[in-house]
mmCIF file of C-alpha atoms and ligand atoms in Angstrom:
data_model
loop_
_atom_site.group_PDB
_atom_site.id
_atom_site.type_symbol
_atom_site.label_atom_id
_atom_site.label_comp_id
_atom_site.label_asym_id
_atom_site.label_seq_id
_atom_site.Cartn_x
_atom_site.Cartn_y
_atom_site.Cartn_z
ATOM 1 C CA MET A 1 -4.962 24.944 7.414
ATOM 2 C CA ILE A 2 -7.025 23.972 4.376
ATOM 3 C CA TRP A 3 -4.230 25.209 2.098
ATOM 4 C CA MET A 4 -1.721 23.139 4.005
ATOM 5 C CA LYS A 5 -3.919 20.070 3.564
ATOM 6 C CA LEU A 6 -4.319 20.828 -0.123
ATOM 7 C CA GLY A 7 -0.536 21.072 -0.401
ATOM 8 C CA VAL A 8 -0.134 17.734 1.383
ATOM 9 C CA PHE A 9 -2.748 16.202 -0.945
ATOM 10 C CA CYS A 10 -0.848 17.412 -4.025
ATOM 11 C CA LEU A 11 2.408 16.056 -2.593
ATOM 12 C CA GLY A 12 0.630 12.733 -2.021
ATOM 13 C CA VAL A 13 -0.615 12.629 -5.627
ATOM 14 C CA LEU A 14 2.908 13.365 -6.835
ATOM 15 C CA LEU A 15 4.349 10.574 -4.681
ATOM 16 C CA GLY A 16 1.463 8.360 -5.845
ATOM 17 C CA SER A 17 2.620 8.748 -9.438
ATOM 18 C CA LEU A 18 6.065 7.502 -8.337
ATOM 19 C CA LEU A 19 4.395 4.571 -6.560
ATOM 20 C CA ASN A 20 2.648 3.789 -9.876
ATOM 21 C CA ASN A 21 6.029 3.514 -11.581
ATOM 22 C CA PHE A 22 7.169 1.109 -8.876
ATOM 23 C CA ILE A 23 3.970 -0.998 -9.057
ATOM 24 C CA SER A 24 4.366 -1.307 -12.845
ATOM 25 C CA TRP A 25 8.087 -1.967 -12.683
ATOM 26 C CA TRP A 26 8.234 -4.560 -9.890
ATOM 27 C CA PRO A 27 6.554 -7.530 -11.664
ATOM 28 C CA GLN A 28 8.857 -7.125 -14.682
ATOM 29 C CA ARG A 29 11.968 -5.935 -12.832
ATOM 30 C CA GLU A 30 14.126 -8.656 -14.392
ATOM 31 C CA THR A 31 13.218 -7.914 -17.996
ATOM 32 C CA SER A 32 12.221 -4.261 -17.980
ATOM 33 C CA SER A 33 14.544 -1.768 -19.599
ATOM 34 C CA ALA A 34 12.467 1.251 -18.640
ATOM 35 C CA GLY A 35 13.418 0.997 -14.970
ATOM 36 C CA LEU A 36 11.406 3.172 -12.629
ATOM 37 C CA ARG A 37 10.532 5.761 -15.273
ATOM 38 C CA ALA A 38 6.893 6.485 -16.010
ATOM 39 C CA VAL A 39 5.888 4.787 -19.255
ATOM 40 C CA CYS A 40 2.533 4.159 -20.907
ATOM 41 C CA PRO A 41 1.400 0.596 -20.060
ATOM 42 C CA HIS A 42 -0.030 0.243 -23.581
ATOM 43 C CA CYS A 43 2.564 1.676 -25.958
ATOM 44 C CA GLY A 44 5.578 1.891 -23.652
ATOM 45 C CA HIS A 45 6.277 5.509 -24.555
ATOM 46 C CA PRO A 46 7.915 7.431 -21.675
ATOM 47 C CA TRP A 47 5.669 10.026 -20.076
ATOM 48 C CA GLN A 48 7.052 13.400 -19.166
ATOM 49 C CA GLY A 49 6.108 16.321 -16.946
ATOM 50 C CA LEU A 50 2.393 16.499 -16.173
ATOM 51 C CA GLU A 51 1.746 13.364 -18.228
ATOM 52 C CA THR A 52 3.183 11.352 -15.342
ATOM 53 C CA ILE A 53 0.385 12.606 -13.051
ATOM 54 C CA THR A 54 -2.514 10.607 -14.446
ATOM 55 C CA LEU A 55 -5.025 12.278 -12.135
ATOM 56 C CA TRP A 56 -4.204 15.572 -13.817
ATOM 57 C CA GLY A 57 -4.718 13.960 -17.221
ATOM 58 C CA ARG A 58 -8.059 12.563 -16.070
ATOM 59 C CA LEU A 59 -9.307 15.904 -14.771
ATOM 60 C CA PHE A 60 -7.980 18.324 -17.352
ATOM 61 C CA ALA A 61 -7.323 16.214 -20.442
ATOM 62 C CA GLU A 62 -9.099 13.124 -21.713
ATOM 63 C CA GLY A 63 -7.350 10.630 -19.461
ATOM 64 C CA ARG A 64 -5.643 9.098 -22.476
ATOM 65 C CA CYS A 65 -2.015 8.482 -23.304
ATOM 66 C CA HIS A 66 -0.726 11.402 -25.372
ATOM 67 C CA TYR A 67 1.156 9.037 -27.696
ATOM 68 C CA CYS A 68 -1.119 6.056 -28.412
ATOM 69 C CA GLY A 69 -4.491 7.505 -27.369
ATOM 70 C CA ASP A 70 -5.328 4.534 -25.108
ATOM 71 C CA HIS A 71 -7.058 5.149 -21.795
ATOM 72 C CA VAL A 72 -4.796 5.209 -18.762
ATOM 73 C CA PRO A 73 -5.852 2.277 -16.511
ATOM 74 C CA LEU A 74 -7.975 3.106 -13.464
ATOM 75 C CA ARG A 75 -5.287 1.735 -11.117
ATOM 76 C CA TYR A 76 -3.010 4.700 -11.860
ATOM 77 C CA ILE A 77 -5.634 7.196 -10.784
ATOM 78 C CA LEU A 78 -6.653 5.111 -7.741
ATOM 79 C CA VAL A 79 -3.060 4.935 -6.494
ATOM 80 C CA GLU A 80 -2.568 8.695 -6.857
ATOM 81 C CA LEU A 81 -5.897 9.460 -5.154
ATOM 82 C CA ALA A 82 -5.183 6.991 -2.336
ATOM 83 C CA ALA A 83 -1.723 8.460 -1.755
ATOM 84 C CA GLY A 84 -3.148 11.994 -1.674
ATOM 85 C CA ILE A 85 -6.006 11.165 0.707
ATOM 86 C CA LEU A 86 -3.987 8.901 3.023
ATOM 87 C CA LEU A 87 -1.201 11.457 3.294
ATOM 88 C CA VAL A 88 -3.721 14.133 4.338
ATOM 89 C CA LEU A 89 -5.070 11.730 6.990
ATOM 90 C CA ALA A 90 -1.506 11.012 8.184
ATOM 91 C CA TYR A 91 -0.808 14.738 8.364
ATOM 92 C CA SER A 92 -4.012 15.369 10.359
ATOM 93 C CA ARG A 93 -3.469 12.401 12.645
ATOM 94 C CA GLY A 94 0.243 12.691 13.459
ATOM 95 C CA GLN A 95 1.304 14.130 16.816
ATOM 96 C CA GLY A 96 4.233 16.271 15.767
ATOM 97 C CA MET A 97 6.606 16.200 12.815
ATOM 98 C CA LEU A 98 8.278 12.840 13.409
ATOM 99 C CA ASP A 99 4.950 11.103 13.957
ATOM 100 C CA VAL A 100 3.591 12.587 10.706
ATOM 101 C CA ILE A 101 6.697 11.277 8.921
ATOM 102 C CA ARG A 102 6.223 7.836 10.517
ATOM 103 C CA LEU A 103 2.574 7.611 9.419
ATOM 104 C CA SER A 104 3.342 8.991 5.944
ATOM 105 C CA ILE A 105 6.127 6.502 5.246
ATOM 106 C CA PHE A 106 3.907 3.712 6.574
ATOM 107 C CA VAL A 107 1.002 4.478 4.213
ATOM 108 C CA LEU A 108 3.352 5.048 1.267
ATOM 109 C CA LEU A 109 4.699 1.516 1.831
ATOM 110 C CA LEU A 110 1.234 -0.010 2.295
ATOM 111 C CA ILE A 111 -0.210 1.347 -0.984
ATOM 112 C CA PRO A 112 2.161 -0.495 -3.368
ATOM 113 C CA LEU A 113 2.018 -3.598 -1.126
ATOM 114 C CA MET A 114 -1.785 -3.562 -1.428
ATOM 115 C CA PHE A 115 -1.894 -3.188 -5.207
ATOM 116 C CA ILE A 116 0.917 -5.680 -5.911
ATOM 117 C CA ASP A 117 -0.601 -8.299 -3.574
ATOM 118 C CA LEU A 118 -4.062 -7.901 -5.141
ATOM 119 C CA LYS A 119 -2.715 -8.488 -8.643
ATOM 120 C CA HIS A 120 0.340 -10.717 -8.196
ATOM 121 C CA HIS A 121 -0.246 -12.315 -4.766
ATOM 122 C CA ARG A 122 3.184 -11.197 -3.645
ATOM 123 C CA LEU A 123 4.423 -8.798 -0.982
ATOM 124 C CA PRO A 124 7.879 -7.700 -2.179
ATOM 125 C CA ASN A 125 10.763 -7.994 0.303
ATOM 126 C CA ILE A 126 12.130 -4.810 -1.211
ATOM 127 C CA LEU A 127 9.248 -3.019 0.575
ATOM 128 C CA THR A 128 8.662 -5.074 3.730
ATOM 129 C CA LEU A 129 12.256 -5.563 4.903
ATOM 130 C CA PRO A 130 13.350 -1.900 4.707
ATOM 131 C CA GLY A 131 9.849 -1.175 6.083
ATOM 132 C CA ILE A 132 10.592 -3.171 9.251
ATOM 133 C CA ALA A 133 13.889 -1.313 9.722
ATOM 134 C CA LEU A 134 12.322 2.103 9.083
ATOM 135 C CA GLY A 135 9.412 1.360 11.412
ATOM 136 C CA LEU A 136 11.767 0.398 14.236
ATOM 137 C CA LEU A 137 13.972 3.438 13.612
ATOM 138 C CA LEU A 138 11.074 5.911 13.595
ATOM 139 C CA SER A 139 9.454 4.275 16.630
ATOM 140 C CA ALA A 140 12.795 4.545 18.438
ATOM 141 C CA GLY A 141 12.871 8.249 17.575
ATOM 142 C CA LEU A 142 9.425 8.573 19.148
ATOM 143 C CA GLY A 143 10.527 6.725 22.292
ATOM 144 C CA GLN A 144 8.442 3.636 21.470
ATOM 145 C CA ILE A 145 11.155 1.148 20.578
ATOM 146 C CA LYS A 146 10.155 -1.492 23.146
ATOM 147 C CA SER A 147 6.566 -1.684 21.914
ATOM 148 C CA ALA A 148 7.761 -1.620 18.288
ATOM 149 C CA VAL A 149 10.179 -4.550 18.767
ATOM 150 C CA LEU A 150 7.511 -6.513 20.646
ATOM 151 C CA GLY A 151 4.961 -5.649 17.936
ATOM 152 C CA ALA A 152 7.270 -6.765 15.126
ATOM 153 C CA LEU A 153 8.210 -10.025 16.860
ATOM 154 C CA THR A 154 4.637 -10.835 17.900
ATOM 155 C CA GLY A 155 3.102 -9.905 14.526
ATOM 156 C CA GLY A 156 5.705 -11.826 12.558
ATOM 157 C CA GLY A 157 5.613 -14.669 15.087
ATOM 158 C CA ILE A 158 1.847 -15.211 15.080
ATOM 159 C CA LEU A 159 1.645 -15.206 11.289
ATOM 160 C CA PHE A 160 4.721 -17.434 11.011
ATOM 161 C CA ILE A 161 2.990 -20.045 13.178
ATOM 162 C CA VAL A 162 -0.190 -19.730 11.063
ATOM 163 C CA ALA A 163 1.882 -20.085 7.869
ATOM 164 C CA VAL A 164 3.562 -23.248 9.183
ATOM 165 C CA VAL A 165 0.329 -24.775 10.535
ATOM 166 C CA THR A 166 -1.652 -24.081 7.333
ATOM 167 C CA ARG A 167 1.310 -25.235 5.196
ATOM 168 C CA GLY A 168 1.477 -22.237 2.940
ATOM 169 C CA GLY A 169 -2.118 -21.032 3.331
ATOM 170 C CA LEU A 170 -0.377 -17.859 4.368
ATOM 171 C CA GLY A 171 2.848 -16.743 2.732
ATOM 172 C CA MET A 172 6.116 -15.548 4.213
ATOM 173 C CA GLY A 173 5.291 -12.179 2.646
ATOM 174 C CA ASP A 174 2.368 -11.858 5.074
ATOM 175 C CA VAL A 175 4.698 -12.727 7.978
ATOM 176 C CA LYS A 176 7.100 -9.918 7.041
ATOM 177 C CA LEU A 177 4.220 -7.528 6.370
ATOM 178 C CA GLN A 178 2.771 -8.058 9.850
ATOM 179 C CA ALA A 179 6.239 -7.658 11.403
ATOM 180 C CA MET A 180 6.442 -4.319 9.574
ATOM 181 C CA VAL A 181 3.006 -3.324 10.914
ATOM 182 C CA GLY A 182 4.227 -4.107 14.421
ATOM 183 C CA ALA A 183 7.402 -2.082 13.894
ATOM 184 C CA PHE A 184 5.348 0.963 12.884
ATOM 185 C CA LEU A 185 2.314 0.638 15.172
ATOM 186 C CA GLY A 186 3.719 -1.060 18.269
ATOM 187 C CA LEU A 187 2.338 -4.135 20.023
ATOM 188 C CA ARG A 188 -1.140 -2.888 20.849
ATOM 189 C CA GLY A 189 -1.761 -1.235 17.464
ATOM 190 C CA MET A 190 -0.479 -4.328 15.666
ATOM 191 C CA LEU A 191 -2.807 -6.632 17.626
ATOM 192 C CA VAL A 192 -5.852 -4.447 16.935
ATOM 193 C CA SER A 193 -4.972 -4.155 13.243
ATOM 194 C CA LEU A 194 -4.469 -7.941 13.008
ATOM 195 C CA THR A 195 -7.866 -8.527 14.615
ATOM 196 C CA ILE A 196 -9.554 -6.157 12.154
ATOM 197 C CA GLY A 197 -7.727 -7.838 9.257
ATOM 198 C CA VAL A 198 -8.778 -11.338 10.343
ATOM 199 C CA ILE A 199 -12.428 -10.336 10.828
ATOM 200 C CA LEU A 200 -12.472 -8.503 7.497
ATOM 201 C CA GLY A 201 -10.813 -11.441 5.724
ATOM 202 C CA GLY A 202 -13.399 -13.818 7.204
ATOM 203 C CA ILE A 203 -16.351 -11.678 6.141
ATOM 204 C CA ILE A 204 -15.070 -11.047 2.604
ATOM 205 C CA GLY A 205 -14.052 -14.712 2.251
ATOM 206 C CA LEU A 206 -17.568 -15.839 3.183
ATOM 207 C CA ILE A 207 -19.125 -13.342 0.759
ATOM 208 C CA LEU A 208 -16.864 -14.547 -2.086
ATOM 209 C CA LEU A 209 -17.778 -18.162 -1.289
ATOM 210 C CA ALA A 210 -21.502 -17.390 -1.011
ATOM 211 C CA LEU A 211 -21.511 -15.555 -4.335
ATOM 212 C CA ARG A 212 -19.436 -18.396 -5.807
ATOM 213 C CA LEU A 213 -16.865 -15.881 -6.974
ATOM 214 C CA LYS A 214 -14.191 -18.071 -5.399
ATOM 215 C CA GLY A 215 -14.096 -21.761 -4.534
ATOM 216 C CA ARG A 216 -12.761 -23.257 -1.319
ATOM 217 C CA LYS A 217 -9.453 -24.061 -2.931
ATOM 218 C CA ASP A 218 -8.951 -20.687 -4.581
ATOM 219 C CA MET A 219 -6.085 -18.528 -3.460
ATOM 220 C CA VAL A 220 -7.230 -15.265 -1.920
ATOM 221 C CA PRO A 221 -4.343 -12.960 -0.954
ATOM 222 C CA TYR A 222 -4.470 -12.128 2.742
ATOM 223 C CA GLY A 223 -2.235 -9.073 2.553
ATOM 224 C CA PRO A 224 -4.976 -6.616 1.535
ATOM 225 C CA PHE A 225 -6.954 -7.454 4.712
ATOM 226 C CA LEU A 226 -3.902 -7.033 6.938
ATOM 227 C CA ILE A 227 -3.116 -3.768 5.146
ATOM 228 C CA THR A 228 -6.676 -2.477 5.568
ATOM 229 C CA GLY A 229 -6.484 -3.276 9.289
ATOM 230 C CA ALA A 230 -3.171 -1.420 9.533
ATOM 231 C CA LEU A 231 -4.558 1.618 7.707
ATOM 232 C CA ILE A 232 -7.633 1.754 9.969
ATOM 233 C CA VAL A 233 -5.513 1.594 13.125
ATOM 234 C CA SER A 234 -2.921 4.107 11.953
ATOM 235 C CA LEU A 235 -5.319 6.670 10.481
ATOM 236 C CA VAL A 236 -8.860 6.181 11.778
ATOM 237 C CA ILE A 237 -9.343 4.660 15.236
ATOM 238 C CA GLN A 238 -7.466 5.319 18.478
ATOM 239 C CA THR A 239 -5.922 2.284 20.149
ATOM 240 C CA GLY A 240 -3.708 3.865 22.758
HETATM 241 ZN ZN1 ZN B 1 0.490 5.055 -24.828
#
């Protein structure tokens, strides 16, 4: 069992290094010539073989780019670690093969959404829209299509109303993200995850204001709170 989990962790780290390529590529997708290949963020030299797994480089080499000697940014290692750990949780939590696949795909979509929203305040359609379709498809396979459709419509619907009422205080990316959460987690899971996200967002928002790290008018991306709520519901607490 422990070996299986170790194998799943390694698979997660491997997939995490691919997610890193995506996270680096997406903001410069219109100008980048490197495409989805792994390249050093400092010197642009393509990485090959084990160099693409930055966690490996951190543990067994100096954590520097082999070509320019610059340190690999912490984000690369965080993404690989997160993918490894979350995939192990998905594997432990899932009830049967298809459920494990559902949870795994869900967390592998949420990781790049989290990191891209934190840095660029965007939630790419290229992740959320196929995410909604995949969530519905996998839920249908698990016999939960009704709850998934209701979850997607309710999640997207509630946030759409908030986005309209606050006139852009919440973006359309958040609307599609919460529809995706509903498609994967069903109505009840989506509602619990939304509640956790809203509470978390309120607490962190107050702390940022109190510490004067952000002003009232500053833009704070809401996606990371919604994503944290979704991760807690899918991997930690039981809602059904
Ligand atoms: Zn380099």
